[in-house]
CSV table of C-alpha atoms in Angstrom, one decimal:
chain,number,residue,atom,x,y,z
G,197,MET,CA,0.0,0.0,0.0
G,198,GLU,CA,1.3,3.5,-0.9
G,199,PHE,CA,0.3,6.1,1.7
G,200,PRO,CA,-0.1,9.8,0.9
G,201,SER,CA,1.5,10.7,4.2
G,202,LYS,CA,4.1,9.2,6.6
G,203,LEU,CA,1.8,10.1,9.6
G,204,ILE,CA,-1.0,8.0,8.1
G,205,GLU,CA,1.4,5.2,7.4
G,206,ASP,CA,2.7,5.1,10.9
G,207,ALA,CA,-0.8,5.2,12.4
G,208,VAL,CA,-2.0,2.4,10.1
G,209,ASN,CA,1.1,0.3,11.0
G,210,GLU,CA,0.4,0.7,14.7
G,211,VAL,CA,-3.4,0.0,14.4
G,212,SER,CA,-2.9,-3.0,12.2
G,213,LYS,CA,-0.7,-4.6,15.0
G,214,LEU,CA,-4.0,-5.2,16.9
G,215,PRO,CA,-5.4,-8.7,16.6
G,216,GLY,CA,-7.8,-9.2,13.7
G,217,ILE,CA,-7.2,-5.8,12.2
G,218,GLY,CA,-5.6,-5.8,8.8
G,219,LYS,CA,-4.1,-2.9,6.9
G,220,LYS,CA,-7.3,-2.1,5.0
G,221,THR,CA,-9.4,-2.0,8.2
G,222,ALA,CA,-6.7,0.0,10.0
G,223,LEU,CA,-6.7,2.6,7.1
G,224,ARG,CA,-10.5,2.9,7.4
G,225,LEU,CA,-10.3,3.5,11.1
G,226,VAL,CA,-7.4,6.0,10.8
G,227,LEU,CA,-9.2,8.0,8.0
G,228,HIS,CA,-12.3,8.0,10.2
G,229,LEU,CA,-10.3,9.7,12.9
G,230,VAL,CA,-9.1,12.3,10.4
G,231,LYS,CA,-12.7,13.2,9.5
G,232,GLU,CA,-13.7,13.5,13.2
G,233,SER,CA,-12.6,16.4,15.4
G,234,GLU,CA,-9.1,16.2,17.1
G,235,HIS,CA,-11.0,16.0,20.4
G,236,LYS,CA,-12.3,12.5,19.4
G,237,THR,CA,-8.9,11.1,18.8
G,238,ALA,CA,-7.6,12.6,22.1
G,239,ALA,CA,-10.5,11.0,24.0
G,240,LEU,CA,-9.7,7.6,22.5
G,241,THR,CA,-5.9,7.8,23.1
G,242,ASP,CA,-6.4,9.2,26.6
G,243,ALA,CA,-8.8,6.4,27.6
G,244,LEU,CA,-6.3,3.8,26.2
G,245,ASN,CA,-3.3,5.4,28.0
G,246,ARG,CA,-5.1,5.8,31.3
G,247,MET,CA,-6.3,2.2,31.1
G,248,ARG,CA,-2.9,0.8,30.3
G,249,THR,CA,-0.9,2.7,32.9
G,250,GLN,CA,-3.4,2.6,35.8
G,251,ILE,CA,-4.8,-0.9,35.3
G,252,ARG,CA,-4.5,-3.1,38.4
G,253,PHE,CA,-5.1,-6.7,39.2
G,254,CYS,CA,-6.9,-8.2,42.1
G,255,LYS,CA,-4.4,-9.5,44.7
G,256,THR,CA,-6.4,-12.6,45.3
G,257,CYS,CA,-7.8,-13.8,41.9
G,258,TYR,CA,-5.7,-11.7,39.5
G,259,ASN,CA,-8.7,-10.5,37.6
G,260,ILE,CA,-8.6,-6.9,36.4
G,261,SER,CA,-9.8,-4.6,39.2
G,262,ASP,CA,-9.9,-0.9,40.1
G,263,THR,CA,-9.4,-1.8,43.8
G,264,GLU,CA,-6.7,-3.9,45.5
G,265,GLU,CA,-9.2,-6.8,45.8
G,266,CYS,CA,-11.9,-7.2,43.2
G,267,SER,CA,-15.6,-6.8,43.9
G,268,ILE,CA,-16.2,-10.6,43.5
G,269,CYS,CA,-13.5,-11.6,46.0
G,270,GLN,CA,-14.7,-8.9,48.4
G,271,SER,CA,-18.4,-9.9,48.2
G,272,HIS,CA,-19.8,-11.8,51.2
G,273,ARG,CA,-22.4,-13.3,49.0
G,274,ARG,CA,-20.0,-15.3,46.9
G,275,ASP,CA,-19.1,-18.9,47.9
G,276,LYS,CA,-15.3,-18.8,48.7
G,277,SER,CA,-15.2,-22.6,48.8
G,278,ILE,CA,-15.4,-22.9,45.0
G,279,ILE,CA,-12.8,-21.4,42.7
G,280,CYS,CA,-13.3,-21.3,38.9
G,281,VAL,CA,-10.0,-21.3,37.0
G,282,VAL,CA,-10.2,-19.3,33.8
G,283,GLU,CA,-7.7,-18.0,31.2
G,284,GLU,CA,-8.6,-14.3,31.0
G,285,THR,CA,-10.8,-11.5,32.3
G,286,ASN,CA,-13.3,-11.9,29.4
G,287,ASP,CA,-13.9,-15.5,30.5
G,288,VAL,CA,-14.9,-14.2,34.0
G,289,MET,CA,-17.3,-11.7,32.2
G,290,ALA,CA,-18.8,-14.5,30.1
G,291,ILE,CA,-19.4,-16.7,33.1
G,292,GLU,CA,-20.8,-13.8,35.2
G,293,ASN,CA,-23.2,-13.1,32.4
G,294,THR,CA,-24.7,-16.5,32.7
G,295,ALA,CA,-25.7,-15.8,36.4
G,296,GLN,CA,-25.2,-19.6,37.0
G,297,TYR,CA,-22.1,-19.4,39.1
G,298,ASN,CA,-21.7,-18.0,42.7
G,299,GLY,CA,-18.2,-19.0,43.5
G,300,VAL,CA,-15.0,-17.0,43.1
G,301,TYR,CA,-12.4,-17.0,40.3
G,302,HIS,CA,-8.7,-17.4,39.6
G,303,VAL,CA,-7.5,-15.8,36.4
G,304,LEU,CA,-4.4,-17.6,35.0
G,305,GLY,CA,-3.6,-14.9,32.4
G,306,GLY,CA,-3.3,-17.4,29.5
G,307,VAL,CA,-2.7,-21.1,28.9
G,308,ILE,CA,0.4,-23.2,28.6
G,309,SER,CA,1.5,-22.9,25.0
G,310,PRO,CA,5.0,-24.1,24.1
G,311,MET,CA,4.4,-22.8,20.6
G,312,ASN,CA,4.0,-19.3,21.9
G,313,GLY,CA,6.7,-19.7,24.6
G,314,VAL,CA,4.2,-19.7,27.5
G,315,GLY,CA,5.2,-22.1,30.2
G,316,PRO,CA,3.6,-22.8,33.6
G,317,ALA,CA,5.8,-20.1,35.3
G,318,ASP,CA,4.3,-17.4,33.0
G,319,LEU,CA,0.8,-18.1,34.4
G,320,LYS,CA,-0.7,-17.5,37.9
G,321,ILE,CA,-0.4,-21.2,38.7
G,322,ASP,CA,2.0,-20.9,41.6
G,323,ALA,CA,-0.3,-18.1,42.9
G,324,LEU,CA,-3.2,-20.5,42.8
G,325,VAL,CA,-1.3,-23.1,44.8
G,326,ASP,CA,-0.3,-20.4,47.3
G,327,ARG,CA,-3.9,-19.3,47.5
G,328,LEU,CA,-5.0,-22.9,48.3
G,329,MET,CA,-2.4,-23.3,51.0
G,330,ARG,CA,-3.4,-20.0,52.6
G,331,ALA,CA,-7.1,-21.0,52.4
G,332,GLN,CA,-6.2,-24.0,54.6
G,333,SER,CA,-8.8,-26.5,53.2
G,334,GLN,CA,-11.6,-24.0,53.1
G,335,VAL,CA,-11.7,-24.5,49.3
G,336,LYS,CA,-13.7,-27.6,48.4
G,337,GLU,CA,-13.8,-27.5,44.7
G,338,ILE,CA,-11.7,-26.2,41.7
G,339,VAL,CA,-13.7,-25.8,38.5
G,340,LEU,CA,-11.5,-25.7,35.4
G,341,ALA,CA,-13.1,-23.5,32.7
G,342,LEU,CA,-10.5,-23.5,30.1
G,343,SER,CA,-10.8,-23.5,26.3
G,344,PRO,CA,-11.4,-27.0,24.7
G,345,THR,CA,-8.2,-26.6,22.7
G,346,MET,CA,-4.9,-28.5,22.9
G,347,GLU,CA,-3.4,-25.7,25.0
G,348,GLY,CA,-6.4,-25.6,27.3
G,349,ASP,CA,-6.4,-29.4,27.8
G,350,THR,CA,-2.6,-29.3,28.5
G,351,THR,CA,-3.1,-26.6,31.1
G,352,ALA,CA,-6.0,-28.5,32.7
G,353,PHE,CA,-3.8,-31.6,32.8
G,354,TYR,CA,-0.9,-29.8,34.4
G,355,LEU,CA,-3.2,-28.0,37.0
G,356,ASN,CA,-4.8,-31.3,37.9
G,357,LYS,CA,-1.3,-32.7,38.7
G,358,ARG,CA,-0.3,-29.7,40.8
G,359,LEU,CA,-3.6,-29.9,42.7
G,360,LYS,CA,-3.4,-33.6,43.5
G,361,ASP,CA,-1.8,-33.0,46.9
G,362,PHE,CA,-4.7,-31.0,48.1
G,363,SER,CA,-7.9,-32.9,49.1
G,364,ILE,CA,-9.9,-30.7,46.7
G,365,LYS,CA,-12.4,-31.9,44.1
G,366,VAL,CA,-11.3,-30.9,40.6
G,367,THR,CA,-14.1,-30.5,38.1
G,368,SER,CA,-14.3,-29.3,34.5
G,369,ILE,CA,-17.1,-27.4,32.8
G,370,ALA,CA,-19.3,-29.9,30.8
G,371,ARG,CA,-18.4,-30.5,27.1
G,372,GLY,CA,-21.1,-31.5,24.8
G,373,VAL,CA,-23.6,-30.5,22.1
G,374,PRO,CA,-24.4,-26.8,22.5
G,375,VAL,CA,-27.9,-25.8,23.5
G,376,GLY,CA,-29.8,-25.0,20.3
G,377,GLY,CA,-27.3,-26.9,18.2
G,378,GLU,CA,-28.3,-29.3,15.5
G,379,LEU,CA,-26.8,-32.8,15.9
G,380,GLU,CA,-26.0,-33.2,12.3
G,381,TYR,CA,-23.9,-30.0,12.3
G,382,THR,CA,-22.0,-30.8,15.5
G,383,ASP,CA,-18.4,-31.9,14.8
G,384,GLU,CA,-17.8,-35.6,15.4
G,385,ILE,CA,-15.3,-35.2,18.3
G,386,THR,CA,-17.8,-33.1,20.3
G,387,LEU,CA,-20.7,-35.5,19.4
G,388,GLY,CA,-18.5,-38.5,20.3
G,389,ARG,CA,-17.6,-37.1,23.7
G,390,SER,CA,-21.1,-36.1,24.4
G,391,ILE,CA,-22.2,-39.7,23.9
G,392,SER,CA,-19.4,-41.3,25.9
G,393,SER,CA,-19.9,-38.9,28.8
G,394,ARG,CA,-23.7,-39.0,28.7
G,395,VAL,CA,-25.6,-38.0,31.8
G,396,PRO,CA,-28.9,-39.1,33.5
G,397,PHE,CA,-31.9,-37.6,31.8
G,398,GLN,CA,-33.2,-34.6,33.8
G,399,VAL,CA,-36.6,-32.9,33.3
X,51,MET,CA,-21.8,-5.9,29.6
X,52,GLU,CA,-20.5,-5.7,33.2
X,53,PHE,CA,-16.9,-4.6,33.3
X,54,PRO,CA,-14.5,-5.5,36.1
X,55,SER,CA,-13.0,-2.1,35.9
X,56,LYS,CA,-14.0,1.5,35.0
X,57,LEU,CA,-10.7,1.9,33.1
X,58,ILE,CA,-11.6,-1.0,30.9
X,59,GLU,CA,-15.1,0.2,30.5
X,60,ASP,CA,-14.0,3.7,29.4
X,61,ALA,CA,-11.5,2.3,27.0
X,62,VAL,CA,-14.0,-0.2,25.5
X,63,ASN,CA,-16.5,2.7,25.1
X,64,GLU,CA,-14.0,4.8,23.2
X,65,VAL,CA,-12.8,2.0,21.0
X,66,SER,CA,-16.3,0.9,20.1
X,67,LYS,CA,-17.0,4.4,18.7
X,68,LEU,CA,-14.8,3.5,15.7
X,69,PRO,CA,-16.8,2.3,12.7
X,70,GLY,CA,-17.4,-1.4,12.4
X,71,ILE,CA,-16.1,-2.1,15.9
X,72,GLY,CA,-18.6,-3.5,18.4
X,73,LYS,CA,-18.3,-3.8,22.2
X,74,LYS,CA,-17.1,-7.4,22.0
X,75,THR,CA,-14.3,-6.6,19.5
X,76,ALA,CA,-13.4,-3.5,21.4
X,77,LEU,CA,-13.1,-5.6,24.6
X,78,ARG,CA,-10.9,-8.1,22.8
X,79,LEU,CA,-8.6,-5.2,21.5
X,80,VAL,CA,-8.4,-3.6,24.9
X,81,LEU,CA,-7.6,-6.8,26.7
X,82,HIS,CA,-4.9,-7.5,24.1
X,83,LEU,CA,-3.3,-4.1,25.0
X,84,VAL,CA,-3.4,-5.1,28.7
X,85,LYS,CA,-1.4,-8.3,27.9
X,86,GLU,CA,1.2,-6.4,25.9
X,87,SER,CA,3.7,-4.1,27.5
X,88,GLU,CA,2.8,-0.5,28.3
X,89,HIS,CA,5.2,0.6,25.6
X,90,LYS,CA,3.0,-1.0,22.9
X,91,THR,CA,0.0,1.1,23.9
X,92,ALA,CA,2.1,4.2,24.1
X,93,ALA,CA,3.4,3.6,20.6
X,94,LEU,CA,-0.2,3.1,19.3
X,95,THR,CA,-1.6,6.2,21.0
X,96,ASP,CA,1.4,8.4,20.1
X,97,ALA,CA,1.1,7.4,16.4
X,98,LEU,CA,-2.7,8.3,16.5
X,99,ASN,CA,-2.1,11.6,18.3
X,100,ARG,CA,0.7,12.7,16.1
X,101,MET,CA,-1.3,11.7,13.0
X,102,ARG,CA,-4.4,13.6,14.1
X,103,THR,CA,-2.7,16.8,15.3
X,104,GLN,CA,-0.1,17.1,12.5
X,105,ILE,CA,-2.1,15.9,9.5
X,106,ARG,CA,-2.2,18.4,6.6
X,107,PHE,CA,-4.0,18.6,3.4
X,108,CYS,CA,-2.7,19.4,-0.1
X,109,LYS,CA,-3.5,23.1,-0.8
X,110,THR,CA,-4.5,22.1,-4.4
X,111,CYS,CA,-6.3,18.8,-4.3
X,112,TYR,CA,-7.1,18.5,-0.6
X,113,ASN,CA,-5.7,15.0,-0.4
X,114,ILE,CA,-3.9,14.2,2.8
X,115,SER,CA,-0.2,15.2,2.5
X,116,ASP,CA,2.9,15.8,4.6
X,117,THR,CA,3.8,18.7,2.5
X,118,GLU,CA,2.0,21.9,1.5
X,119,GLU,CA,1.3,20.4,-1.9
X,120,CYS,CA,1.0,16.7,-2.3
X,121,SER,CA,3.5,14.6,-4.3
X,122,ILE,CA,0.9,14.0,-7.1
X,123,CYS,CA,0.2,17.7,-7.6
X,124,GLN,CA,3.9,18.5,-7.5
X,125,SER,CA,4.9,15.8,-10.0
X,126,HIS,CA,5.8,17.0,-13.5
X,127,ARG,CA,4.9,13.6,-14.9
X,128,ARG,CA,1.2,13.9,-14.1
X,129,ASP,CA,-1.2,15.3,-16.6
X,130,LYS,CA,-2.7,18.5,-15.0
X,131,SER,CA,-5.4,18.7,-17.7
X,132,ILE,CA,-7.4,15.9,-16.2
X,133,ILE,CA,-8.8,16.1,-12.7
X,134,CYS,CA,-10.4,13.0,-11.1
X,135,VAL,CA,-12.9,13.9,-8.4
X,136,VAL,CA,-13.2,11.5,-5.5
X,137,GLU,CA,-14.8,11.3,-2.1
X,138,GLU,CA,-11.8,10.4,0.1
X,139,THR,CA,-8.1,9.7,0.4
X,140,ASN,CA,-8.6,6.0,0.2
X,141,ASP,CA,-10.3,6.4,-3.3
X,142,VAL,CA,-7.1,8.1,-4.4
X,143,MET,CA,-5.0,5.2,-3.1
X,144,ALA,CA,-7.3,2.7,-4.8
X,145,ILE,CA,-7.1,4.5,-8.2
X,146,GLU,CA,-3.3,4.9,-7.8
X,147,ASN,CA,-3.0,1.2,-7.2
X,148,THR,CA,-4.5,0.4,-10.6
X,149,ALA,CA,-1.6,2.4,-12.3
X,150,GLN,CA,-4.2,3.2,-15.0
X,151,TYR,CA,-4.5,7.0,-14.3
X,152,ASN,CA,-2.0,9.7,-14.9
X,153,GLY,CA,-4.0,12.8,-14.1
X,154,VAL,CA,-4.4,14.7,-10.9
X,155,TYR,CA,-7.1,14.5,-8.2
X,156,HIS,CA,-9.6,16.6,-6.3
X,157,VAL,CA,-10.7,15.1,-2.9
X,158,LEU,CA,-14.2,16.3,-1.9
X,159,GLY,CA,-14.1,15.0,1.6
X,160,GLY,CA,-17.4,13.2,1.3
X,161,VAL,CA,-20.6,13.2,-0.7
X,162,ILE,CA,-23.8,15.3,-0.5
X,163,SER,CA,-26.0,13.5,2.0
X,164,PRO,CA,-29.0,15.3,3.5
X,165,MET,CA,-29.6,12.4,5.7
X,166,ASN,CA,-26.3,12.9,7.5
X,167,GLY,CA,-26.5,16.7,7.2
X,168,VAL,CA,-23.8,17.0,4.6
X,169,GLY,CA,-24.5,19.8,2.0
X,170,PRO,CA,-22.4,21.0,-0.9
X,171,ALA,CA,-20.9,23.7,1.3
X,172,ASP,CA,-19.4,21.0,3.6
X,173,LEU,CA,-17.4,19.6,0.7
X,174,LYS,CA,-14.5,21.0,-1.4
X,175,ILE,CA,-16.8,21.9,-4.3
X,176,ASP,CA,-16.3,25.6,-4.2
X,177,ALA,CA,-12.6,24.9,-4.0
X,178,LEU,CA,-12.8,22.8,-7.2
X,179,VAL,CA,-14.6,25.7,-9.0
X,180,ASP,CA,-11.9,28.1,-7.8
X,181,ARG,CA,-9.3,25.7,-8.9
X,182,LEU,CA,-10.8,25.5,-12.4
X,183,MET,CA,-11.0,29.3,-12.6
X,184,ARG,CA,-7.4,29.7,-11.6
X,185,ALA,CA,-6.3,27.0,-14.1
X,186,GLN,CA,-7.8,29.2,-16.9
X,187,SER,CA,-9.0,26.5,-19.3
X,188,GLN,CA,-5.8,24.4,-18.9
X,189,VAL,CA,-8.1,21.7,-17.5
X,190,LYS,CA,-9.8,19.7,-20.3
X,191,GLU,CA,-11.6,16.9,-18.4
X,192,ILE,CA,-13.1,16.2,-15.1
X,193,VAL,CA,-13.5,12.5,-14.3
X,194,LEU,CA,-16.2,11.8,-11.6
X,195,ALA,CA,-15.2,8.8,-9.6
X,196,LEU,CA,-17.9,8.7,-6.9
X,197,SER,CA,-19.6,5.8,-5.3
X,198,PRO,CA,-22.5,4.3,-7.3
X,199,THR,CA,-24.9,5.2,-4.4
X,200,MET,CA,-27.8,7.6,-4.2
X,201,GLU,CA,-25.5,10.1,-2.4
X,202,GLY,CA,-22.7,9.6,-5.0
X,203,ASP,CA,-25.1,10.1,-7.9
X,204,THR,CA,-26.6,13.2,-6.3
X,205,THR,CA,-23.1,14.7,-5.8
X,206,ALA,CA,-22.2,13.8,-9.5
X,207,PHE,CA,-25.4,15.5,-10.6
X,208,TYR,CA,-24.7,18.6,-8.6
X,209,LEU,CA,-21.1,18.8,-9.7
X,210,ASN,CA,-22.1,18.5,-13.4
X,211,LYS,CA,-24.5,21.4,-12.9
X,212,ARG,CA,-21.8,23.6,-11.3
X,213,LEU,CA,-19.3,22.7,-14.0
X,214,LYS,CA,-21.6,23.5,-16.9
X,215,ASP,CA,-20.3,27.1,-17.3
X,216,PHE,CA,-16.8,25.8,-17.9
X,217,SER,CA,-16.0,24.4,-21.3
X,218,ILE,CA,-14.7,21.2,-19.7
X,219,LYS,CA,-15.6,17.6,-20.7
X,220,VAL,CA,-17.2,15.9,-17.6
X,221,THR,CA,-16.9,12.1,-17.6
X,222,SER,CA,-17.7,9.4,-15.1
X,223,ILE,CA,-15.9,6.1,-14.4
X,224,ALA,CA,-17.6,3.2,-16.3
X,225,ARG,CA,-20.2,1.3,-14.6
X,226,GLY,CA,-20.8,-2.3,-15.6
X,227,VAL,CA,-20.3,-6.0,-14.8
X,228,PRO,CA,-17.1,-6.3,-12.7
X,229,VAL,CA,-14.1,-8.1,-14.4
X,230,GLY,CA,-14.2,-11.7,-13.3
X,231,GLY,CA,-17.9,-11.4,-12.3
X,232,GLU,CA,-20.4,-14.0,-13.3
X,233,LEU,CA,-23.4,-12.6,-15.2
X,234,GLU,CA,-25.9,-14.6,-13.3
X,235,TYR,CA,-24.7,-13.2,-10.0
X,236,THR,CA,-24.7,-9.6,-11.1
X,237,ASP,CA,-27.6,-7.5,-9.7
X,238,GLU,CA,-30.1,-6.5,-12.3
X,239,ILE,CA,-29.6,-2.8,-12.1
X,240,THR,CA,-25.9,-3.2,-12.9
X,241,LEU,CA,-26.6,-5.7,-15.6
X,242,GLY,CA,-29.3,-3.5,-17.1
X,243,ARG,CA,-27.1,-0.5,-17.1
X,244,SER,CA,-24.2,-2.5,-18.6
X,245,ILE,CA,-26.5,-3.5,-21.5
X,246,SER,CA,-28.0,0.0,-22.1
X,247,SER,CA,-24.6,1.6,-22.1
X,248,ARG,CA,-22.8,-1.1,-24.1
X,249,VAL,CA,-19.6,-0.2,-25.9
X,250,PRO,CA,-17.9,-1.2,-29.1
X,251,PHE,CA,-16.1,-4.5,-28.8
X,252,GLN,CA,-12.4,-4.2,-28.3
X,253,VAL,CA,-9.8,-6.9,-28.7
């Protein structure tokens, strides 16, 4: 792409580093900012800079938080005996949206991925073990809610090994045919697993 | 969406103001920045701020330019007797990419759109008329390269009326079946126009 201006080129290059944003989309976004008032761009960049420099993480569950301990960890209405282990903040948001979970969380900050150079030490796994030791058997259950990918499964396997010494039940979110999904369009691995791990019929 | 942090919420709100970016995509982009180093976010926002505050427009064709007059207007190899009228900078880039045009440009900065409150006075139309008067009949042809939409057609119609007093040929880019397009998948208006405005067969 030939740019009419070095300023546009630099901006497009930076914007297109974001995941899922190609050069064409980046150019469209940058030209949109040019058409809007300078104030709009300033508001956008200010919000991003403030977010990035001031962001904090909960000292207990490592979720993003504006306070030292997040509102979920602080809440007296949440069941502290169940910890749901997730990869990222957006997983917490997705599970909170279901309104089906009343325990607390632990945000790993990713999954084990040798391909991307992410090992167990890069994640909040030691922190989880410390947290369980500090809790002194008040925690009864760890729910693993990781992505059903190779990396997610590897991480779940590793976590299960590390958690063996604690007398804590380790569970995993159910895998199966999605609600509303058509059987014939479900991939065979999911369908196969959903048959082999069938459950008693519930009304 | 319930955000774990006001900082994240503000950033997502700003990012989702960009065209084509919804709240979910905005959240994904913002959380990506959280995972990357602070330096990355600073590089992004710096590039955007610099672009927005320092951007300049060519004094002749109103295309984005780092210099007072853009490289196309300055070039001695471009034919100054043909001016191609386009809506935006990205249209100039698209036409330049074809390497089929050797004239100069005039960037309107949009199209007439009463729905969005854009009238002729908001565009560089008077500037085009001034430019033609200054050129003193050195300009032989105006090529209208506007979008084939209601707004684009309205703008072309208005421009044609304004340009009547000059003895300048006004042309429009050809409309028809796209190269590589299948006849049966071409919409009927395009196909109809391509028949009614058929051209002599060329080898």
